[in-house]
Amino acid sequence: MPKRATVFELTFPPRDAGATAYRWLCSAVRARILEGSLRPGMRLPGTRDLAEQHGLSRGTIVNAFEQLKAEGYLEGRVGSGTFVSATLPEQWLVVPPEPGTQPLARARRPRRLSSFAKRVRSFPVLEVRPSRAFRPNLPALDLFPAALWAQITARSLRHASSKLFTGCGPMGYPPLRAAVADYLRASRGVRCVPEQVAIVSGVQDALDLVARLFIEPGDRVCVEDPGYPGASIVFEMLGAKISAMALDEQGMVLHARGLRGAKLVYVTPAHQFPLGIAMSLQRRLALLDWARRSNALIFEDDYDSEFRYVGHPLPALQGLDHGGCVLFAGSFSKVLFPSLRLGYMVIPTDLIALFEATKSATSRHPTLLDQVVLSEFITEGHFGRHLRRMRGVYAERQRTLLEFGRQELKGLLEISSVEAGLQTVGWLLAGIDEASATKAAAARQVEVMPLGRFSREHPTPAGLQLGFAAMDPAEIRRGVRELGAALRGVKRSGFRGS
């Protein structure tokens, strides 16, 4: 068992009158171990530290430790210190339960939960495992300039003042807000000033904040169908009624029945998730006109539009908004690396004070050190260079998937040539269903996502979401070969469903 290091001070109950220090210490340490406060493998403070803390002689501490070692509660390692034993003596005396038996649980009355708690649903988080074909929604982490990021971090800490350790305002670190505003104006066509930018811990955080501020139980919220399930989960936890809006080649179809009475519309107009459709200008203007007339809000999720491979990036929907209807949000987790929990939201001017007050009483602000490092990373030009490099890398990887896929997957899977993003869609042919394809691919160490997981009411033709950004061309070619073999096996077997 690995050792657990600790330098914490140990607290013990007061010593009874008449008890010797030696016996008191032995009993106190033994009791802490048995109650679980000192866990197996945990390192104890040094004898000198304990002697100073409790006003005892070091000899008393050493003798007590030796007694506990003899009893099997502690173990020592030369040069490392004293640790709680991995196997305690009491464990040898416990008769193991018979197979199939379960310990009796103490009866507990049901907890009284809020209506919000009763609606909570878990949203899967990114699993930490090696990237392989065709894991979606993940950048090329091996190509991120980690050494440069570490240098900026070290420099920021060397020059740190008390301000860095104190924190910042709830809207975020001012230099980062200014850098984000400059970037969005230049690269995304967003109309904003730094005062409108709020730094959040990602788009999911922004969704939760917006939902809490504007959604009451029973309110209608429109989402794309198929669409990003993380948005629907947040809205439903607040008690919203979801209106699933179908898609066509121009993006979300604006049916009057679905929009009627809606307070909020969630869209991914630059690169629709998961189909990759870019919302047409005509459809964008129609959505903005409806929001203005209905006094409704639009949440624009600009989740990976930085990576565009055909022409220039499409201007944001927010840039066309003259009525203050759009809440624009994006994240750095897909552009840089997922564990960087930093994103941004551009807020209409009349709502700034409300958002600032709400953040001051809830999330406060993300870690300031990360904000400082990201600010330097952007203003020194590293962010722009990284984006340009990754666009070239991802474009090459997309070409590899398309060209090799056309050869190996002909008659089995038709891969869409998306114009942006980290993944694309493959449409299954020959009557192959999603469940069979996903299961057969997994057996060959290929990761695909069935499109049916993203649909609510409007089923799409059978298809798979395929990521291409996180794996090199060799892994993409391996994935295509294995996926082709998997799909041919499904086709031969005539197997339908899992």
PDB file of C-alpha atoms in Angstrom, residues 28-270:
ATOM      1  CA  ALA A  28      -4.755   8.025  22.354  1.00  0.00           C
ATOM      2  CA  VAL A  29      -2.870   6.969  19.207  1.00  0.00           C
ATOM      3  CA  ARG A  30      -4.419   3.491  19.317  1.00  0.00           C
ATOM      4  CA  ALA A  31      -7.925   4.972  19.626  1.00  0.00           C
ATOM      5  CA  ARG A  32      -7.346   7.372  16.721  1.00  0.00           C
ATOM      6  CA  ILE A  33      -6.242   4.460  14.534  1.00  0.00           C
ATOM      7  CA  LEU A  34      -9.198   2.246  15.461  1.00  0.00           C
ATOM      8  CA  GLU A  35     -11.769   5.000  14.874  1.00  0.00           C
ATOM      9  CA  GLY A  36     -10.288   5.670  11.444  1.00  0.00           C
ATOM     10  CA  SER A  37      -8.944   9.161  12.053  1.00  0.00           C
ATOM     11  CA  LEU A  38      -5.449   7.842  11.359  1.00  0.00           C
ATOM     12  CA  ARG A  39      -5.783   5.679   8.256  1.00  0.00           C
ATOM     13  CA  PRO A  40      -3.558   2.754   7.201  1.00  0.00           C
ATOM     14  CA  GLY A  41      -0.453   4.018   5.410  1.00  0.00           C
ATOM     15  CA  MET A  42      -0.660   7.529   6.891  1.00  0.00           C
ATOM     16  CA  ARG A  43       2.617   9.025   8.022  1.00  0.00           C
ATOM     17  CA  LEU A  44       2.802  10.330  11.594  1.00  0.00           C
ATOM     18  CA  PRO A  45       4.605  13.511  12.609  1.00  0.00           C
ATOM     19  CA  GLY A  46       8.169  13.167  13.823  1.00  0.00           C
ATOM     20  CA  THR A  47       8.838  12.402  17.484  1.00  0.00           C
ATOM     21  CA  ARG A  48      10.476  15.794  18.008  1.00  0.00           C
ATOM     22  CA  ASP A  49       7.412  17.588  16.587  1.00  0.00           C
ATOM     23  CA  LEU A  50       5.036  15.579  18.783  1.00  0.00           C
ATOM     24  CA  ALA A  51       7.151  16.163  21.873  1.00  0.00           C
ATOM     25  CA  GLU A  52       7.129  19.914  21.251  1.00  0.00           C
ATOM     26  CA  GLN A  53       3.400  20.003  20.490  1.00  0.00           C
ATOM     27  CA  HIS A  54       2.295  18.111  23.617  1.00  0.00           C
ATOM     28  CA  GLY A  55       5.009  19.225  26.029  1.00  0.00           C
ATOM     29  CA  LEU A  56       6.453  15.740  26.472  1.00  0.00           C
ATOM     30  CA  SER A  57       9.956  14.376  26.377  1.00  0.00           C
ATOM     31  CA  ARG A  58      11.085  12.834  23.095  1.00  0.00           C
ATOM     32  CA  GLY A  59      11.927   9.655  24.985  1.00  0.00           C
ATOM     33  CA  THR A  60       8.285   9.268  26.016  1.00  0.00           C
ATOM     34  CA  ILE A  61       7.177   9.592  22.389  1.00  0.00           C
ATOM     35  CA  VAL A  62       9.786   7.081  21.179  1.00  0.00           C
ATOM     36  CA  ASN A  63       8.799   4.523  23.840  1.00  0.00           C
ATOM     37  CA  ALA A  64       5.103   4.862  23.025  1.00  0.00           C
ATOM     38  CA  PHE A  65       5.772   4.421  19.295  1.00  0.00           C
ATOM     39  CA  GLU A  66       7.885   1.327  19.965  1.00  0.00           C
ATOM     40  CA  GLN A  67       5.066  -0.202  22.031  1.00  0.00           C
ATOM     41  CA  LEU A  68       2.542   0.465  19.248  1.00  0.00           C
ATOM     42  CA  LYS A  69       4.918  -1.057  16.696  1.00  0.00           C
ATOM     43  CA  ALA A  70       5.166  -4.158  18.852  1.00  0.00           C
ATOM     44  CA  GLU A  71       1.360  -4.349  18.986  1.00  0.00           C
ATOM     45  CA  GLY A  72       1.145  -4.019  15.189  1.00  0.00           C
ATOM     46  CA  TYR A  73      -0.490  -0.593  14.984  1.00  0.00           C
ATOM     47  CA  LEU A  74       2.564   1.269  13.655  1.00  0.00           C
ATOM     48  CA  GLU A  75       5.466   0.429  11.394  1.00  0.00           C
ATOM     49  CA  GLY A  76       8.720   2.245  10.805  1.00  0.00           C
ATOM     50  CA  ARG A  77      10.898   2.664   7.763  1.00  0.00           C
ATOM     51  CA  VAL A  78      14.488   3.814   8.051  1.00  0.00           C
ATOM     52  CA  GLY A  79      14.870   7.314   6.660  1.00  0.00           C
ATOM     53  CA  SER A  80      11.136   7.715   5.982  1.00  0.00           C
ATOM     54  CA  GLY A  81       9.442   7.907   9.377  1.00  0.00           C
ATOM     55  CA  THR A  82       6.652   6.161  11.236  1.00  0.00           C
ATOM     56  CA  PHE A  83       3.424   5.059   9.528  1.00  0.00           C
ATOM     57  CA  VAL A  84       0.093   3.519  10.505  1.00  0.00           C
ATOM     58  CA  SER A  85       0.299  -0.185   9.668  1.00  0.00           C
ATOM     59  CA  ALA A  86      -1.294  -1.259   6.398  1.00  0.00           C
ATOM     60  CA  THR A  87      -2.880  -4.238   8.196  1.00  0.00           C
ATOM     61  CA  LEU A  88      -4.075  -3.638  11.740  1.00  0.00           C
ATOM     62  CA  PRO A  89      -4.072  -6.403  14.366  1.00  0.00           C
ATOM     63  CA  GLU A  90      -7.867  -6.253  14.738  1.00  0.00           C
ATOM     64  CA  GLN A  91      -8.274  -7.244  11.073  1.00  0.00           C
ATOM     65  CA  TRP A  92      -6.697 -10.637  11.765  1.00  0.00           C
ATOM     66  CA  LEU A  93      -9.345 -11.349  14.417  1.00  0.00           C
ATOM     67  CA  VAL A  94     -12.401 -10.534  12.296  1.00  0.00           C
ATOM     68  CA  VAL A  95     -14.211 -13.508  10.778  1.00  0.00           C
ATOM     69  CA  PRO A  96     -14.970 -12.707   7.114  1.00  0.00           C
ATOM     70  CA  PRO A  97     -18.668 -12.760   6.193  1.00  0.00           C
ATOM     71  CA  GLU A  98     -20.050 -15.710   4.293  1.00  0.00           C
ATOM     72  CA  PRO A  99     -20.326 -15.165   0.532  1.00  0.00           C
ATOM     73  CA  GLY A 100     -23.537 -13.464  -0.460  1.00  0.00           C
ATOM     74  CA  THR A 101     -24.242 -11.947   2.934  1.00  0.00           C
ATOM     75  CA  GLN A 102     -24.530  -8.212   3.418  1.00  0.00           C
ATOM     76  CA  PRO A 103     -24.122  -6.261   6.652  1.00  0.00           C
ATOM     77  CA  LEU A 104     -27.361  -4.897   8.024  1.00  0.00           C
ATOM     78  CA  ALA A 105     -27.752  -1.182   7.335  1.00  0.00           C
ATOM     79  CA  ARG A 106     -29.269   0.983  10.015  1.00  0.00           C
ATOM     80  CA  ALA A 107     -32.749   2.070   8.998  1.00  0.00           C
ATOM     81  CA  ARG A 108     -32.888   5.733   8.043  1.00  0.00           C
ATOM     82  CA  ARG A 109     -35.870   7.926   7.392  1.00  0.00           C
ATOM     83  CA  PRO A 110     -35.934   9.352   3.853  1.00  0.00           C
ATOM     84  CA  ARG A 111     -34.146  12.671   3.512  1.00  0.00           C
ATOM     85  CA  ARG A 112     -36.333  15.673   2.830  1.00  0.00           C
ATOM     86  CA  LEU A 113     -35.014  16.984  -0.475  1.00  0.00           C
ATOM     87  CA  SER A 114     -35.834  20.190  -2.289  1.00  0.00           C
ATOM     88  CA  SER A 115     -37.703  20.049  -5.578  1.00  0.00           C
ATOM     89  CA  PHE A 116     -34.414  20.989  -7.266  1.00  0.00           C
ATOM     90  CA  ALA A 117     -32.596  18.043  -5.662  1.00  0.00           C
ATOM     91  CA  LYS A 118     -35.300  15.667  -6.838  1.00  0.00           C
ATOM     92  CA  ARG A 119     -34.700  16.762 -10.432  1.00  0.00           C
ATOM     93  CA  VAL A 120     -30.900  16.415 -10.342  1.00  0.00           C
ATOM     94  CA  ARG A 121     -29.412  14.113 -12.971  1.00  0.00           C
ATOM     95  CA  SER A 122     -25.765  13.204 -13.353  1.00  0.00           C
ATOM     96  CA  PHE A 123     -23.931  14.475 -16.419  1.00  0.00           C
ATOM     97  CA  PRO A 124     -20.966  12.279 -17.466  1.00  0.00           C
ATOM     98  CA  VAL A 125     -17.574  13.910 -17.054  1.00  0.00           C
ATOM     99  CA  LEU A 126     -14.536  13.385 -19.250  1.00  0.00           C
ATOM    100  CA  GLU A 127     -12.864  10.102 -18.340  1.00  0.00           C
ATOM    101  CA  VAL A 128      -9.113  10.180 -17.843  1.00  0.00           C
ATOM    102  CA  ARG A 129      -7.722   7.587 -20.244  1.00  0.00           C
ATOM    103  CA  PRO A 130      -5.402   7.530 -23.260  1.00  0.00           C
ATOM    104  CA  SER A 131      -6.819   9.028 -26.443  1.00  0.00           C
ATOM    105  CA  ARG A 132      -7.703   6.609 -29.211  1.00  0.00           C
ATOM    106  CA  ALA A 133      -9.709   6.705 -32.403  1.00  0.00           C
ATOM    107  CA  PHE A 134     -12.297   8.228 -32.487  1.00  0.00           C
ATOM    108  CA  ARG A 135     -12.765   9.889 -29.134  1.00  0.00           C
ATOM    109  CA  PRO A 136     -14.756  13.128 -29.703  1.00  0.00           C
ATOM    110  CA  ASN A 137     -14.683  16.539 -28.001  1.00  0.00           C
ATOM    111  CA  LEU A 138     -10.998  16.396 -27.123  1.00  0.00           C
ATOM    112  CA  PRO A 139      -8.056  18.505 -28.415  1.00  0.00           C
ATOM    113  CA  ALA A 140      -4.532  17.253 -29.130  1.00  0.00           C
ATOM    114  CA  LEU A 141      -3.207  17.431 -25.588  1.00  0.00           C
ATOM    115  CA  ASP A 142       0.232  16.109 -26.551  1.00  0.00           C
ATOM    116  CA  LEU A 143       0.755  19.182 -28.752  1.00  0.00           C
ATOM    117  CA  PHE A 144      -0.106  21.752 -26.113  1.00  0.00           C
ATOM    118  CA  PRO A 145       2.980  23.847 -25.136  1.00  0.00           C
ATOM    119  CA  ALA A 146       2.998  22.626 -21.534  1.00  0.00           C
ATOM    120  CA  ALA A 147       6.581  23.758 -20.879  1.00  0.00           C
ATOM    121  CA  LEU A 148       5.720  27.298 -21.954  1.00  0.00           C
ATOM    122  CA  TRP A 149       2.609  27.275 -19.773  1.00  0.00           C
ATOM    123  CA  ALA A 150       4.744  26.115 -16.837  1.00  0.00           C
ATOM    124  CA  GLN A 151       7.253  28.924 -17.458  1.00  0.00           C
ATOM    125  CA  ILE A 152       4.515  31.559 -17.407  1.00  0.00           C
ATOM    126  CA  THR A 153       3.077  30.001 -14.242  1.00  0.00           C
ATOM    127  CA  ALA A 154       6.465  30.033 -12.505  1.00  0.00           C
ATOM    128  CA  ARG A 155       7.079  33.633 -13.567  1.00  0.00           C
ATOM    129  CA  SER A 156       3.648  34.674 -12.310  1.00  0.00           C
ATOM    130  CA  LEU A 157       4.370  33.118  -8.931  1.00  0.00           C
ATOM    131  CA  ARG A 158       7.842  34.663  -8.701  1.00  0.00           C
ATOM    132  CA  HIS A 159       6.346  38.104  -9.282  1.00  0.00           C
ATOM    133  CA  ALA A 160       3.272  37.449  -7.181  1.00  0.00           C
ATOM    134  CA  SER A 161       2.105  40.133  -4.807  1.00  0.00           C
ATOM    135  CA  SER A 162      -0.507  39.988  -2.079  1.00  0.00           C
ATOM    136  CA  LYS A 163      -3.134  40.788  -4.749  1.00  0.00           C
ATOM    137  CA  LEU A 164      -2.617  37.382  -6.364  1.00  0.00           C
ATOM    138  CA  PHE A 165      -3.301  35.623  -3.076  1.00  0.00           C
ATOM    139  CA  THR A 166      -6.218  37.875  -2.159  1.00  0.00           C
ATOM    140  CA  GLY A 167      -8.342  37.288  -5.259  1.00  0.00           C
ATOM    141  CA  CYS A 168     -10.252  39.461  -7.710  1.00  0.00           C
ATOM    142  CA  GLY A 169     -13.745  40.757  -8.335  1.00  0.00           C
ATOM    143  CA  PRO A 170     -16.560  38.321  -9.138  1.00  0.00           C
ATOM    144  CA  MET A 171     -16.482  39.117 -12.866  1.00  0.00           C
ATOM    145  CA  GLY A 172     -12.869  37.971 -13.131  1.00  0.00           C
ATOM    146  CA  TYR A 173      -9.293  39.229 -13.498  1.00  0.00           C
ATOM    147  CA  PRO A 174      -9.504  42.590 -15.358  1.00  0.00           C
ATOM    148  CA  PRO A 175      -6.514  42.004 -17.709  1.00  0.00           C
ATOM    149  CA  LEU A 176      -7.993  38.646 -18.748  1.00  0.00           C
ATOM    150  CA  ARG A 177     -11.407  40.186 -19.330  1.00  0.00           C
ATOM    151  CA  ALA A 178      -9.772  42.813 -21.559  1.00  0.00           C
ATOM    152  CA  ALA A 179      -7.767  40.162 -23.445  1.00  0.00           C
ATOM    153  CA  VAL A 180     -10.888  38.055 -24.021  1.00  0.00           C
ATOM    154  CA  ALA A 181     -12.842  41.088 -25.234  1.00  0.00           C
ATOM    155  CA  ASP A 182     -10.062  41.970 -27.710  1.00  0.00           C
ATOM    156  CA  TYR A 183      -9.949  38.389 -28.977  1.00  0.00           C
ATOM    157  CA  LEU A 184     -13.712  38.074 -29.389  1.00  0.00           C
ATOM    158  CA  ARG A 185     -14.035  41.381 -31.212  1.00  0.00           C
ATOM    159  CA  ALA A 186     -11.220  40.558 -33.639  1.00  0.00           C
ATOM    160  CA  SER A 187     -11.784  36.826 -34.217  1.00  0.00           C
ATOM    161  CA  ARG A 188     -15.464  36.190 -33.541  1.00  0.00           C
ATOM    162  CA  GLY A 189     -17.124  39.458 -34.505  1.00  0.00           C
ATOM    163  CA  VAL A 190     -18.565  39.899 -31.006  1.00  0.00           C
ATOM    164  CA  ARG A 191     -19.728  43.398 -30.024  1.00  0.00           C
ATOM    165  CA  CYS A 192     -18.445  43.906 -26.495  1.00  0.00           C
ATOM    166  CA  VAL A 193     -16.261  45.865 -24.093  1.00  0.00           C
ATOM    167  CA  PRO A 194     -14.265  44.316 -21.210  1.00  0.00           C
ATOM    168  CA  GLU A 195     -16.935  45.341 -18.696  1.00  0.00           C
ATOM    169  CA  GLN A 196     -19.375  42.936 -20.395  1.00  0.00           C
ATOM    170  CA  VAL A 197     -17.061  39.928 -20.044  1.00  0.00           C
ATOM    171  CA  ALA A 198     -17.489  37.588 -17.074  1.00  0.00           C
ATOM    172  CA  ILE A 199     -14.887  34.888 -16.462  1.00  0.00           C
ATOM    173  CA  VAL A 200     -16.565  31.605 -15.506  1.00  0.00           C
ATOM    174  CA  SER A 201     -15.341  28.056 -14.973  1.00  0.00           C
ATOM    175  CA  GLY A 202     -16.691  26.874 -18.319  1.00  0.00           C
ATOM    176  CA  VAL A 203     -19.853  26.880 -20.408  1.00  0.00           C
ATOM    177  CA  GLN A 204     -21.561  24.515 -17.968  1.00  0.00           C
ATOM    178  CA  ASP A 205     -21.028  27.077 -15.212  1.00  0.00           C
ATOM    179  CA  ALA A 206     -22.447  29.800 -17.471  1.00  0.00           C
ATOM    180  CA  LEU A 207     -25.506  27.665 -18.252  1.00  0.00           C
ATOM    181  CA  ASP A 208     -26.175  27.081 -14.566  1.00  0.00           C
ATOM    182  CA  LEU A 209     -25.838  30.792 -13.789  1.00  0.00           C
ATOM    183  CA  VAL A 210     -28.177  31.853 -16.597  1.00  0.00           C
ATOM    184  CA  ALA A 211     -30.744  29.182 -15.751  1.00  0.00           C
ATOM    185  CA  ARG A 212     -30.873  30.207 -12.091  1.00  0.00           C
ATOM    186  CA  LEU A 213     -31.356  33.856 -12.995  1.00  0.00           C
ATOM    187  CA  PHE A 214     -33.995  33.530 -15.692  1.00  0.00           C
ATOM    188  CA  ILE A 215     -35.797  30.180 -15.421  1.00  0.00           C
ATOM    189  CA  GLU A 216     -38.691  29.428 -13.095  1.00  0.00           C
ATOM    190  CA  PRO A 217     -40.302  25.966 -12.798  1.00  0.00           C
ATOM    191  CA  GLY A 218     -42.642  25.500 -15.725  1.00  0.00           C
ATOM    192  CA  ASP A 219     -40.926  28.019 -18.017  1.00  0.00           C
ATOM    193  CA  ARG A 220     -40.315  26.918 -21.599  1.00  0.00           C
ATOM    194  CA  VAL A 221     -36.750  26.633 -22.927  1.00  0.00           C
ATOM    195  CA  CYS A 222     -35.951  25.730 -26.542  1.00  0.00           C
ATOM    196  CA  VAL A 223     -32.999  23.470 -27.387  1.00  0.00           C
ATOM    197  CA  GLU A 224     -31.685  21.908 -30.585  1.00  0.00           C
ATOM    198  CA  ASP A 225     -32.695  18.294 -31.257  1.00  0.00           C
ATOM    199  CA  PRO A 226     -30.378  16.442 -31.520  1.00  0.00           C
ATOM    200  CA  GLY A 227     -28.297  18.702 -29.292  1.00  0.00           C
ATOM    201  CA  TYR A 228     -25.963  19.106 -26.360  1.00  0.00           C
ATOM    202  CA  PRO A 229     -27.459  17.150 -23.417  1.00  0.00           C
ATOM    203  CA  GLY A 230     -25.541  19.152 -20.797  1.00  0.00           C
ATOM    204  CA  ALA A 231     -27.728  22.169 -21.496  1.00  0.00           C
ATOM    205  CA  SER A 232     -31.021  20.283 -21.197  1.00  0.00           C
ATOM    206  CA  ILE A 233     -29.926  18.702 -17.904  1.00  0.00           C
ATOM    207  CA  VAL A 234     -29.292  22.126 -16.357  1.00  0.00           C
ATOM    208  CA  PHE A 235     -32.608  23.550 -17.552  1.00  0.00           C
ATOM    209  CA  GLU A 236     -34.607  20.525 -16.412  1.00  0.00           C
ATOM    210  CA  MET A 237     -33.025  20.612 -12.948  1.00  0.00           C
ATOM    211  CA  LEU A 238     -34.499  24.107 -12.591  1.00  0.00           C
ATOM    212  CA  GLY A 239     -37.909  22.743 -13.595  1.00  0.00           C
ATOM    213  CA  ALA A 240     -38.028  24.082 -17.160  1.00  0.00           C
ATOM    214  CA  LYS A 241     -40.206  22.543 -19.852  1.00  0.00           C
ATOM    215  CA  ILE A 242     -37.963  21.614 -22.781  1.00  0.00           C
ATOM    216  CA  SER A 243     -39.120  22.381 -26.307  1.00  0.00           C
ATOM    217  CA  ALA A 244     -37.035  20.183 -28.643  1.00  0.00           C
ATOM    218  CA  MET A 245     -36.541  22.026 -31.946  1.00  0.00           C
ATOM    219  CA  ALA A 246     -35.806  20.047 -35.097  1.00  0.00           C
ATOM    220  CA  LEU A 247     -32.863  20.830 -37.395  1.00  0.00           C
ATOM    221  CA  ASP A 248     -32.494  21.187 -41.129  1.00  0.00           C
ATOM    222  CA  GLU A 249     -29.602  22.228 -43.367  1.00  0.00           C
ATOM    223  CA  GLN A 250     -29.886  25.821 -42.076  1.00  0.00           C
ATOM    224  CA  GLY A 251     -29.822  24.932 -38.380  1.00  0.00           C
ATOM    225  CA  MET A 252     -32.626  25.135 -35.815  1.00  0.00           C
ATOM    226  CA  VAL A 253     -36.076  25.170 -37.408  1.00  0.00           C
ATOM    227  CA  LEU A 254     -38.038  28.048 -35.856  1.00  0.00           C
ATOM    228  CA  HIS A 255     -41.492  26.523 -35.518  1.00  0.00           C
ATOM    229  CA  ALA A 256     -43.964  28.956 -33.968  1.00  0.00           C
ATOM    230  CA  ARG A 257     -45.478  26.205 -31.804  1.00  0.00           C
ATOM    231  CA  GLY A 258     -42.124  25.286 -30.260  1.00  0.00           C
ATOM    232  CA  LEU A 259     -41.152  28.913 -29.658  1.00  0.00           C
ATOM    233  CA  ARG A 260     -44.485  29.990 -28.192  1.00  0.00           C
ATOM    234  CA  GLY A 261     -43.973  31.357 -24.674  1.00  0.00           C
ATOM    235  CA  ALA A 262     -40.284  30.415 -24.526  1.00  0.00           C
ATOM    236  CA  LYS A 263     -38.092  32.517 -22.210  1.00  0.00           C
ATOM    237  CA  LEU A 264     -34.759  31.170 -23.450  1.00  0.00           C
ATOM    238  CA  VAL A 265     -33.338  29.522 -26.560  1.00  0.00           C
ATOM    239  CA  TYR A 266     -30.089  27.549 -26.427  1.00  0.00           C
ATOM    240  CA  VAL A 267     -28.209  27.281 -29.751  1.00  0.00           C
ATOM    241  CA  THR A 268     -24.794  26.337 -31.157  1.00  0.00           C
ATOM    242  CA  PRO A 269     -25.013  28.353 -34.398  1.00  0.00           C
ATOM    243  CA  ALA A 270     -21.368  28.351 -35.537  1.00  0.00           C
TER     244      ALA A 270
END
